[in-house]
Amino acid sequence: MKKRGLIAALILACLALSGCGSESSGKSFDQGLQVTATTSQIADAAEKIGGTHVKVTSLMGPGVDPHLYKASQGDTRKLTSADVVLYSGLHLEGKMEDILRKIGEQKQAAAVAEAIPKSKLISAGKGKMYDPHVWFSIPLWIYAIDEIEEQFSKAMPEHADDFKKNAKEYKDNLQNLDKWARQEIANIPEKSRVLVTAHDAFAYFGKEYGFKVEGLQGLSTDSDYGLRDVQDLVELLAEKQIKAVFVESSVSEKSINAVVEGAKEKGHSVSIGGQLYSDAMGEKGTKEGTYEGMFRHNINTITEALK
Ligand SMILES: [Zn+2]
């Protein structure tokens, strides 16, 4: 807590002196537009849409849990020195909200997932809270991509045509990916389309592609799971004869192992169907380090385990 307060104070001091960031208007962007994105899903889209006109830095790497992630001093520097800041919003970056809000008051910043019409979001129960894991529905993620294009065109109107062209290419690729995913999923018997994972990251995925989704933890990993949840899931697995559950690259395996053990005690054998990328993508430079590669990996892993 203390550290977080200190970082927030540093940002404010930094912004007040305006020595940390670039000048706020009449920019020429000689080095290209400096963009800082929180998650790698956003960074992937930003790089492809921005092309040679932007330089993208992302804060959260492979295996990083965005719900629990706190900005380091290095991150604070990357946020304050950026020309444009892109983040997910909908409370995905739960521990960085204060910092992101303050940055947003000082420079061009956008919560890209919040560009999705509210009517398409899945309510998270309390008040006006929504499930933030929107990137697993390609049709919804396209709203975020359009928002990124808009932000870049606003910052560099002279390159708007390029951004538009790049965004179209990126969206065409994702639409093909969406089509391919639906064909693959058709190979899984309908009654086997149940996805059990460590936390509730796949509700949009389930809604879009026809899976019943059960997460052991809630929408944020910032909550403990209880024995009750384990028992409920064990019973569901036995009742529906579900053969596999999945671990996530950014969440500890401990919780999902408890489900596997619990099922075993009840005489129902469940295996770990593989690791899914949920809130984080793979290593940069690997296939899974791109949005398309991550999505493809998940579809292949799910269909292999459940069909
Ligand atoms: Zn999550």
mmCIF file of C-alpha atoms and ligand atoms in Angstrom:
data_model
loop_
_atom_site.group_PDB
_atom_site.id
_atom_site.type_symbol
_atom_site.label_atom_id
_atom_site.label_comp_id
_atom_site.label_asym_id
_atom_site.label_seq_id
_atom_site.Cartn_x
_atom_site.Cartn_y
_atom_site.Cartn_z
ATOM 1 C CA MET A 1 0.000 0.000 0.000
ATOM 2 C CA LYS A 2 2.758 2.351 1.029
ATOM 3 C CA LYS A 3 4.673 1.686 -2.161
ATOM 4 C CA ARG A 4 1.605 2.288 -4.292
ATOM 5 C CA GLY A 5 1.008 5.637 -2.602
ATOM 6 C CA LEU A 6 4.600 6.569 -3.209
ATOM 7 C CA ILE A 7 4.391 5.735 -6.900
ATOM 8 C CA ALA A 8 1.197 7.760 -7.255
ATOM 9 C CA ALA A 9 2.913 10.674 -5.540
ATOM 10 C CA LEU A 10 5.892 10.339 -7.854
ATOM 11 C CA ILE A 11 3.634 10.478 -10.887
ATOM 12 C CA LEU A 12 1.935 13.604 -9.639
ATOM 13 C CA ALA A 13 5.258 15.278 -8.912
ATOM 14 C CA CYS A 14 6.498 14.199 -12.292
ATOM 15 C CA LEU A 15 3.450 15.529 -14.103
ATOM 16 C CA ALA A 16 3.539 18.804 -12.176
ATOM 17 C CA LEU A 17 7.116 19.420 -13.268
ATOM 18 C CA SER A 18 6.240 18.083 -16.733
ATOM 19 C CA GLY A 19 9.830 17.009 -17.109
ATOM 20 C CA CYS A 20 9.093 13.310 -17.476
ATOM 21 C CA GLY A 21 6.750 13.254 -20.425
ATOM 22 C CA SER A 22 6.925 14.680 -23.869
ATOM 23 C CA GLU A 23 5.453 18.074 -24.633
ATOM 24 C CA SER A 24 1.696 18.029 -24.545
ATOM 25 C CA SER A 25 0.740 19.744 -27.778
ATOM 26 C CA GLY A 26 2.046 20.507 -31.213
ATOM 27 C CA LYS A 27 3.959 17.247 -31.209
ATOM 28 C CA SER A 28 6.007 16.152 -34.156
ATOM 29 C CA PHE A 29 6.675 12.553 -33.017
ATOM 30 C CA ASP A 30 10.063 12.384 -34.714
ATOM 31 C CA GLN A 31 10.750 9.028 -33.093
ATOM 32 C CA GLY A 32 7.245 7.774 -33.881
ATOM 33 C CA LEU A 33 4.282 7.832 -31.545
ATOM 34 C CA GLN A 34 5.329 6.398 -28.166
ATOM 35 C CA VAL A 35 2.554 4.088 -27.006
ATOM 36 C CA THR A 36 2.394 2.293 -23.667
ATOM 37 C CA ALA A 37 -0.140 -0.532 -23.385
ATOM 38 C CA THR A 38 -0.925 -2.429 -20.198
ATOM 39 C CA THR A 39 -1.649 -5.923 -21.557
ATOM 40 C CA SER A 40 0.050 -7.754 -24.392
ATOM 41 C CA GLN A 41 -3.305 -8.344 -26.136
ATOM 42 C CA ILE A 42 -3.642 -4.581 -26.537
ATOM 43 C CA ALA A 43 0.031 -4.203 -27.473
ATOM 44 C CA ASP A 44 -0.342 -6.785 -30.258
ATOM 45 C CA ALA A 45 -3.192 -4.845 -31.868
ATOM 46 C CA ALA A 46 -1.416 -1.512 -31.318
ATOM 47 C CA GLU A 47 1.772 -2.721 -33.041
ATOM 48 C CA LYS A 48 -0.066 -4.059 -36.062
ATOM 49 C CA ILE A 49 -2.354 -1.044 -36.443
ATOM 50 C CA GLY A 50 0.356 1.520 -35.769
ATOM 51 C CA GLY A 51 2.906 -0.135 -38.052
ATOM 52 C CA THR A 52 6.014 1.958 -38.588
ATOM 53 C CA HIS A 53 4.420 5.098 -37.130
ATOM 54 C CA VAL A 54 4.305 3.895 -33.522
ATOM 55 C CA LYS A 55 6.583 2.356 -30.941
ATOM 56 C CA VAL A 56 4.688 0.161 -28.512
ATOM 57 C CA THR A 57 5.785 -0.856 -25.034
ATOM 58 C CA SER A 58 3.669 -3.232 -22.993
ATOM 59 C CA LEU A 59 3.808 -3.447 -19.215
ATOM 60 C CA MET A 60 2.512 -6.950 -18.548
ATOM 61 C CA GLY A 61 4.501 -9.822 -19.977
ATOM 62 C CA PRO A 62 3.870 -13.581 -20.204
ATOM 63 C CA GLY A 63 2.365 -15.238 -17.133
ATOM 64 C CA VAL A 64 1.452 -11.922 -15.553
ATOM 65 C CA ASP A 65 -1.902 -11.620 -13.793
ATOM 66 C CA PRO A 66 -3.439 -8.206 -14.625
ATOM 67 C CA HIS A 67 -5.873 -8.290 -11.686
ATOM 68 C CA LEU A 68 -3.020 -8.295 -9.177
ATOM 69 C CA TYR A 69 -0.402 -6.393 -11.161
ATOM 70 C CA LYS A 70 1.028 -3.265 -9.552
ATOM 71 C CA ALA A 71 2.945 -0.666 -11.510
ATOM 72 C CA SER A 72 6.668 -0.670 -10.782
ATOM 73 C CA GLN A 73 8.680 2.549 -10.911
ATOM 74 C CA GLY A 74 9.850 1.513 -14.379
ATOM 75 C CA ASP A 75 6.215 1.149 -15.460
ATOM 76 C CA THR A 76 5.391 4.549 -14.059
ATOM 77 C CA ARG A 77 8.138 6.006 -16.203
ATOM 78 C CA LYS A 78 6.787 4.200 -19.285
ATOM 79 C CA LEU A 79 3.323 5.604 -18.583
ATOM 80 C CA THR A 80 4.423 9.170 -17.946
ATOM 81 C CA SER A 81 6.760 9.296 -20.946
ATOM 82 C CA ALA A 82 4.222 7.843 -23.421
ATOM 83 C CA ASP A 83 2.384 9.970 -25.978
ATOM 84 C CA VAL A 84 -0.622 7.644 -25.818
ATOM 85 C CA VAL A 85 -1.574 5.160 -23.091
ATOM 86 C CA LEU A 86 -3.847 2.236 -23.939
ATOM 87 C CA TYR A 87 -5.350 0.040 -21.248
ATOM 88 C CA SER A 88 -8.164 -2.441 -21.035
ATOM 89 C CA GLY A 89 -10.394 -0.905 -18.361
ATOM 90 C CA LEU A 90 -13.589 -2.477 -16.952
ATOM 91 C CA HIS A 91 -11.451 -2.903 -13.801
ATOM 92 C CA LEU A 92 -9.172 -5.497 -15.403
ATOM 93 C CA GLU A 93 -6.118 -3.635 -14.128
ATOM 94 C CA GLY A 94 -7.573 -3.617 -10.610
ATOM 95 C CA LYS A 95 -4.481 -2.408 -8.751
ATOM 96 C CA MET A 96 -3.474 0.214 -11.310
ATOM 97 C CA GLU A 97 -6.721 2.121 -11.530
ATOM 98 C CA ASP A 98 -5.562 5.174 -9.578
ATOM 99 C CA ILE A 99 -2.462 5.569 -11.690
ATOM 100 C CA LEU A 100 -4.272 5.034 -14.988
ATOM 101 C CA ARG A 101 -6.950 7.537 -14.057
ATOM 102 C CA LYS A 102 -4.350 10.164 -13.137
ATOM 103 C CA ILE A 103 -2.455 9.535 -16.373
ATOM 104 C CA GLY A 104 -5.734 9.900 -18.267
ATOM 105 C CA GLU A 105 -6.205 13.377 -16.822
ATOM 106 C CA GLN A 106 -2.810 14.430 -18.164
ATOM 107 C CA LYS A 107 -2.499 12.883 -21.603
ATOM 108 C CA GLN A 108 -4.237 10.951 -24.348
ATOM 109 C CA ALA A 109 -5.302 7.656 -22.803
ATOM 110 C CA ALA A 110 -8.066 5.192 -23.588
ATOM 111 C CA ALA A 111 -9.675 2.185 -21.916
ATOM 112 C CA VAL A 112 -10.132 0.199 -25.109
ATOM 113 C CA ALA A 113 -12.492 -2.494 -23.755
ATOM 114 C CA GLU A 114 -14.827 0.269 -22.599
ATOM 115 C CA ALA A 115 -15.489 1.111 -26.260
ATOM 116 C CA ILE A 116 -17.647 -2.015 -26.456
ATOM 117 C CA PRO A 117 -21.368 -1.156 -26.164
ATOM 118 C CA LYS A 118 -22.554 -1.813 -22.604
ATOM 119 C CA SER A 119 -25.437 -3.931 -23.908
ATOM 120 C CA LYS A 120 -22.917 -6.480 -25.200
ATOM 121 C CA LEU A 121 -20.996 -6.759 -21.939
ATOM 122 C CA ILE A 122 -21.603 -9.474 -19.369
ATOM 123 C CA SER A 123 -22.682 -8.046 -16.045
ATOM 124 C CA ALA A 124 -20.561 -8.958 -13.045
ATOM 125 C CA GLY A 125 -23.470 -8.830 -10.644
ATOM 126 C CA LYS A 126 -22.848 -5.901 -8.363
ATOM 127 C CA GLY A 127 -23.709 -2.377 -9.523
ATOM 128 C CA LYS A 128 -22.324 -1.294 -12.867
ATOM 129 C CA MET A 129 -19.504 -3.808 -12.901
ATOM 130 C CA TYR A 130 -18.784 -5.866 -15.990
ATOM 131 C CA ASP A 131 -16.699 -8.924 -16.759
ATOM 132 C CA PRO A 132 -13.461 -7.489 -18.218
ATOM 133 C CA HIS A 133 -12.280 -10.592 -20.177
ATOM 134 C CA VAL A 134 -13.643 -9.352 -23.507
ATOM 135 C CA TRP A 135 -10.724 -10.327 -25.773
ATOM 136 C CA PHE A 136 -11.874 -13.960 -26.103
ATOM 137 C CA SER A 137 -14.855 -12.934 -28.195
ATOM 138 C CA ILE A 138 -13.398 -11.829 -31.507
ATOM 139 C CA PRO A 139 -16.561 -9.884 -32.519
ATOM 140 C CA LEU A 140 -16.303 -7.877 -29.278
ATOM 141 C CA TRP A 141 -12.532 -7.407 -29.411
ATOM 142 C CA ILE A 142 -12.990 -5.740 -32.795
ATOM 143 C CA TYR A 143 -14.587 -2.771 -31.002
ATOM 144 C CA ALA A 144 -11.374 -2.400 -29.021
ATOM 145 C CA ILE A 145 -9.323 -2.565 -32.219
ATOM 146 C CA ASP A 146 -11.448 0.201 -33.761
ATOM 147 C CA GLU A 147 -10.848 2.274 -30.634
ATOM 148 C CA ILE A 148 -7.076 1.841 -30.968
ATOM 149 C CA GLU A 149 -7.257 2.937 -34.616
ATOM 150 C CA GLU A 150 -9.276 5.981 -33.568
ATOM 151 C CA GLN A 151 -6.779 6.926 -30.854
ATOM 152 C CA PHE A 152 -3.862 6.710 -33.289
ATOM 153 C CA SER A 153 -5.687 8.734 -35.934
ATOM 154 C CA LYS A 154 -6.432 11.378 -33.328
ATOM 155 C CA ALA A 155 -2.760 11.592 -32.345
ATOM 156 C CA MET A 156 -1.395 11.445 -35.909
ATOM 157 C CA PRO A 157 -4.179 12.490 -38.306
ATOM 158 C CA GLU A 158 -1.665 12.657 -41.152
ATOM 159 C CA HIS A 159 -1.344 8.853 -40.997
ATOM 160 C CA ALA A 160 -5.034 8.050 -40.533
ATOM 161 C CA ASP A 161 -5.232 6.243 -43.880
ATOM 162 C CA ASP A 162 -2.408 3.903 -42.917
ATOM 163 C CA PHE A 163 -3.997 3.136 -39.550
ATOM 164 C CA LYS A 164 -7.282 2.408 -41.249
ATOM 165 C CA LYS A 165 -5.666 0.067 -43.747
ATOM 166 C CA ASN A 166 -3.637 -1.745 -41.051
ATOM 167 C CA ALA A 167 -6.676 -2.090 -38.811
ATOM 168 C CA LYS A 168 -8.701 -3.550 -41.649
ATOM 169 C CA GLU A 169 -6.002 -6.129 -42.347
ATOM 170 C CA TYR A 170 -5.798 -7.030 -38.657
ATOM 171 C CA LYS A 171 -9.576 -7.346 -38.369
ATOM 172 C CA ASP A 172 -9.772 -9.483 -41.543
ATOM 173 C CA ASN A 173 -7.224 -11.870 -40.004
ATOM 174 C CA LEU A 174 -9.184 -12.074 -36.776
ATOM 175 C CA GLN A 175 -12.407 -12.701 -38.659
ATOM 176 C CA ASN A 176 -10.774 -15.632 -40.440
ATOM 177 C CA LEU A 177 -9.533 -16.864 -37.064
ATOM 178 C CA ASP A 178 -13.076 -16.613 -35.715
ATOM 179 C CA LYS A 179 -14.414 -18.649 -38.626
ATOM 180 C CA TRP A 180 -11.726 -21.305 -38.166
ATOM 181 C CA ALA A 181 -12.440 -21.511 -34.403
ATOM 182 C CA ARG A 182 -16.127 -22.165 -35.024
ATOM 183 C CA GLN A 183 -15.290 -24.975 -37.456
ATOM 184 C CA GLU A 184 -12.915 -26.600 -34.954
ATOM 185 C CA ILE A 185 -15.379 -26.322 -32.090
ATOM 186 C CA ALA A 186 -18.026 -28.053 -34.213
ATOM 187 C CA ASN A 187 -15.916 -31.231 -33.767
ATOM 188 C CA ILE A 188 -16.619 -31.271 -30.017
ATOM 189 C CA PRO A 189 -19.871 -33.050 -29.087
ATOM 190 C CA GLU A 190 -22.317 -30.460 -27.804
ATOM 191 C CA LYS A 191 -22.684 -32.038 -24.356
ATOM 192 C CA SER A 192 -18.909 -31.973 -23.893
ATOM 193 C CA ARG A 193 -18.642 -28.230 -24.438
ATOM 194 C CA VAL A 194 -17.916 -27.437 -20.812
ATOM 195 C CA LEU A 195 -14.833 -25.440 -19.940
ATOM 196 C CA VAL A 196 -13.556 -25.703 -16.360
ATOM 197 C CA THR A 197 -10.721 -23.311 -15.585
ATOM 198 C CA ALA A 198 -8.935 -21.759 -12.617
ATOM 199 C CA HIS A 199 -10.706 -18.389 -12.800
ATOM 200 C CA ASP A 200 -13.640 -16.939 -14.704
ATOM 201 C CA ALA A 201 -11.787 -15.620 -17.743
ATOM 202 C CA PHE A 202 -13.827 -17.367 -20.431
ATOM 203 C CA ALA A 203 -17.423 -16.168 -20.060
ATOM 204 C CA TYR A 204 -17.306 -14.142 -23.318
ATOM 205 C CA PHE A 205 -15.594 -17.031 -25.039
ATOM 206 C CA GLY A 206 -18.342 -19.397 -23.815
ATOM 207 C CA LYS A 207 -21.112 -17.061 -24.871
ATOM 208 C CA GLU A 208 -19.610 -16.485 -28.310
ATOM 209 C CA TYR A 209 -18.628 -20.059 -29.125
ATOM 210 C CA GLY A 210 -21.197 -22.104 -27.229
ATOM 211 C CA PHE A 211 -19.460 -23.421 -24.109
ATOM 212 C CA LYS A 212 -20.711 -23.710 -20.570
ATOM 213 C CA VAL A 213 -17.956 -22.132 -18.522
ATOM 214 C CA GLU A 214 -17.064 -22.760 -14.893
ATOM 215 C CA GLY A 215 -14.218 -21.015 -13.121
ATOM 216 C CA LEU A 216 -13.019 -21.988 -9.684
ATOM 217 C CA GLN A 217 -12.237 -18.432 -8.727
ATOM 218 C CA GLY A 218 -14.373 -15.442 -9.599
ATOM 219 C CA LEU A 219 -13.799 -12.800 -12.239
ATOM 220 C CA SER A 220 -10.753 -11.520 -10.463
ATOM 221 C CA THR A 221 -7.984 -13.701 -9.085
ATOM 222 C CA ASP A 222 -8.003 -11.278 -6.169
ATOM 223 C CA SER A 223 -10.287 -13.596 -4.186
ATOM 224 C CA ASP A 224 -9.848 -16.932 -2.458
ATOM 225 C CA TYR A 225 -11.657 -19.969 -3.644
ATOM 226 C CA GLY A 226 -13.433 -22.066 -1.042
ATOM 227 C CA LEU A 227 -13.929 -25.772 -0.513
ATOM 228 C CA ARG A 228 -17.550 -25.253 -1.490
ATOM 229 C CA ASP A 229 -16.555 -24.196 -5.005
ATOM 230 C CA VAL A 230 -14.314 -27.223 -5.352
ATOM 231 C CA GLN A 231 -17.175 -29.532 -4.288
ATOM 232 C CA ASP A 232 -19.607 -27.885 -6.722
ATOM 233 C CA LEU A 233 -17.194 -28.269 -9.598
ATOM 234 C CA VAL A 234 -16.377 -31.871 -8.706
ATOM 235 C CA GLU A 235 -20.073 -32.711 -8.768
ATOM 236 C CA LEU A 236 -20.573 -30.961 -12.093
ATOM 237 C CA LEU A 237 -17.653 -32.857 -13.624
ATOM 238 C CA ALA A 238 -18.974 -36.212 -12.407
ATOM 239 C CA GLU A 239 -22.547 -35.476 -13.442
ATOM 240 C CA LYS A 240 -21.656 -34.288 -16.953
ATOM 241 C CA GLN A 241 -18.813 -36.803 -17.333
ATOM 242 C CA ILE A 242 -16.388 -34.038 -18.213
ATOM 243 C CA LYS A 243 -12.984 -35.502 -18.961
ATOM 244 C CA ALA A 244 -10.690 -32.523 -18.737
ATOM 245 C CA VAL A 245 -10.115 -29.267 -16.891
ATOM 246 C CA PHE A 246 -7.656 -26.543 -17.830
ATOM 247 C CA VAL A 247 -4.897 -24.613 -16.135
ATOM 248 C CA GLU A 248 -4.055 -21.023 -17.019
ATOM 249 C CA SER A 249 -0.659 -19.541 -17.728
ATOM 250 C CA SER A 250 -1.215 -16.582 -15.390
ATOM 251 C CA VAL A 251 -2.915 -18.356 -12.460
ATOM 252 C CA SER A 252 -1.500 -20.854 -9.952
ATOM 253 C CA GLU A 253 -2.309 -24.512 -10.696
ATOM 254 C CA LYS A 254 -3.038 -25.204 -7.048
ATOM 255 C CA SER A 255 -6.759 -24.491 -7.271
ATOM 256 C CA ILE A 256 -7.451 -26.582 -10.332
ATOM 257 C CA ASN A 257 -5.394 -29.470 -8.932
ATOM 258 C CA ALA A 258 -7.761 -29.485 -5.945
ATOM 259 C CA VAL A 259 -10.641 -30.130 -8.350
ATOM 260 C CA VAL A 260 -8.811 -32.990 -10.062
ATOM 261 C CA GLU A 261 -8.027 -34.553 -6.667
ATOM 262 C CA GLY A 262 -11.595 -34.072 -5.456
ATOM 263 C CA ALA A 263 -12.972 -35.806 -8.538
ATOM 264 C CA LYS A 264 -10.547 -38.675 -8.087
ATOM 265 C CA GLU A 265 -11.792 -39.174 -4.510
ATOM 266 C CA LYS A 266 -15.297 -39.469 -5.921
ATOM 267 C CA GLY A 267 -14.177 -42.070 -8.428
ATOM 268 C CA HIS A 268 -14.404 -39.770 -11.463
ATOM 269 C CA SER A 269 -11.218 -39.454 -13.414
ATOM 270 C CA VAL A 270 -10.447 -35.984 -14.754
ATOM 271 C CA SER A 271 -7.240 -34.953 -16.433
ATOM 272 C CA ILE A 272 -5.587 -31.606 -16.963
ATOM 273 C CA GLY A 273 -6.483 -30.869 -20.582
ATOM 274 C CA GLY A 274 -3.598 -28.485 -20.998
ATOM 275 C CA GLN A 275 -2.680 -24.887 -20.327
ATOM 276 C CA LEU A 276 -4.794 -22.077 -21.702
ATOM 277 C CA TYR A 277 -3.706 -18.503 -22.130
ATOM 278 C CA SER A 278 -6.307 -16.495 -20.272
ATOM 279 C CA ASP A 279 -5.219 -13.063 -19.065
ATOM 280 C CA ALA A 280 -1.664 -13.188 -20.395
ATOM 281 C CA MET A 281 -0.208 -14.271 -23.732
ATOM 282 C CA GLY A 282 2.908 -16.364 -24.427
ATOM 283 C CA GLU A 283 6.562 -15.315 -24.674
ATOM 284 C CA LYS A 284 7.319 -12.604 -27.186
ATOM 285 C CA GLY A 285 8.867 -14.116 -30.309
ATOM 286 C CA THR A 286 6.858 -17.350 -30.012
ATOM 287 C CA LYS A 287 3.590 -18.034 -31.822
ATOM 288 C CA GLU A 288 1.668 -17.787 -28.564
ATOM 289 C CA GLY A 289 3.181 -14.352 -28.006
ATOM 290 C CA THR A 290 0.723 -12.971 -30.583
ATOM 291 C CA TYR A 291 -3.020 -12.604 -30.205
ATOM 292 C CA GLU A 292 -3.660 -14.949 -33.127
ATOM 293 C CA GLY A 293 -1.208 -17.587 -31.870
ATOM 294 C CA MET A 294 -2.621 -17.452 -28.348
ATOM 295 C CA PHE A 295 -6.192 -17.827 -29.596
ATOM 296 C CA ARG A 296 -5.214 -20.689 -31.904
ATOM 297 C CA HIS A 297 -3.382 -22.459 -29.073
ATOM 298 C CA ASN A 298 -6.458 -22.236 -26.841
ATOM 299 C CA ILE A 299 -8.811 -23.587 -29.519
ATOM 300 C CA ASN A 300 -6.442 -26.448 -30.366
ATOM 301 C CA THR A 301 -5.951 -27.329 -26.682
ATOM 302 C CA ILE A 302 -9.678 -27.238 -25.924
ATOM 303 C CA THR A 303 -10.770 -29.258 -28.971
ATOM 304 C CA GLU A 304 -7.986 -31.828 -28.449
ATOM 305 C CA ALA A 305 -9.010 -32.394 -24.813
ATOM 306 C CA LEU A 306 -12.798 -32.374 -25.168
ATOM 307 C CA LYS A 307 -13.648 -33.917 -28.544
HETATM 308 ZN ZN ZN B 1 -8.842 -12.597 -15.308
#
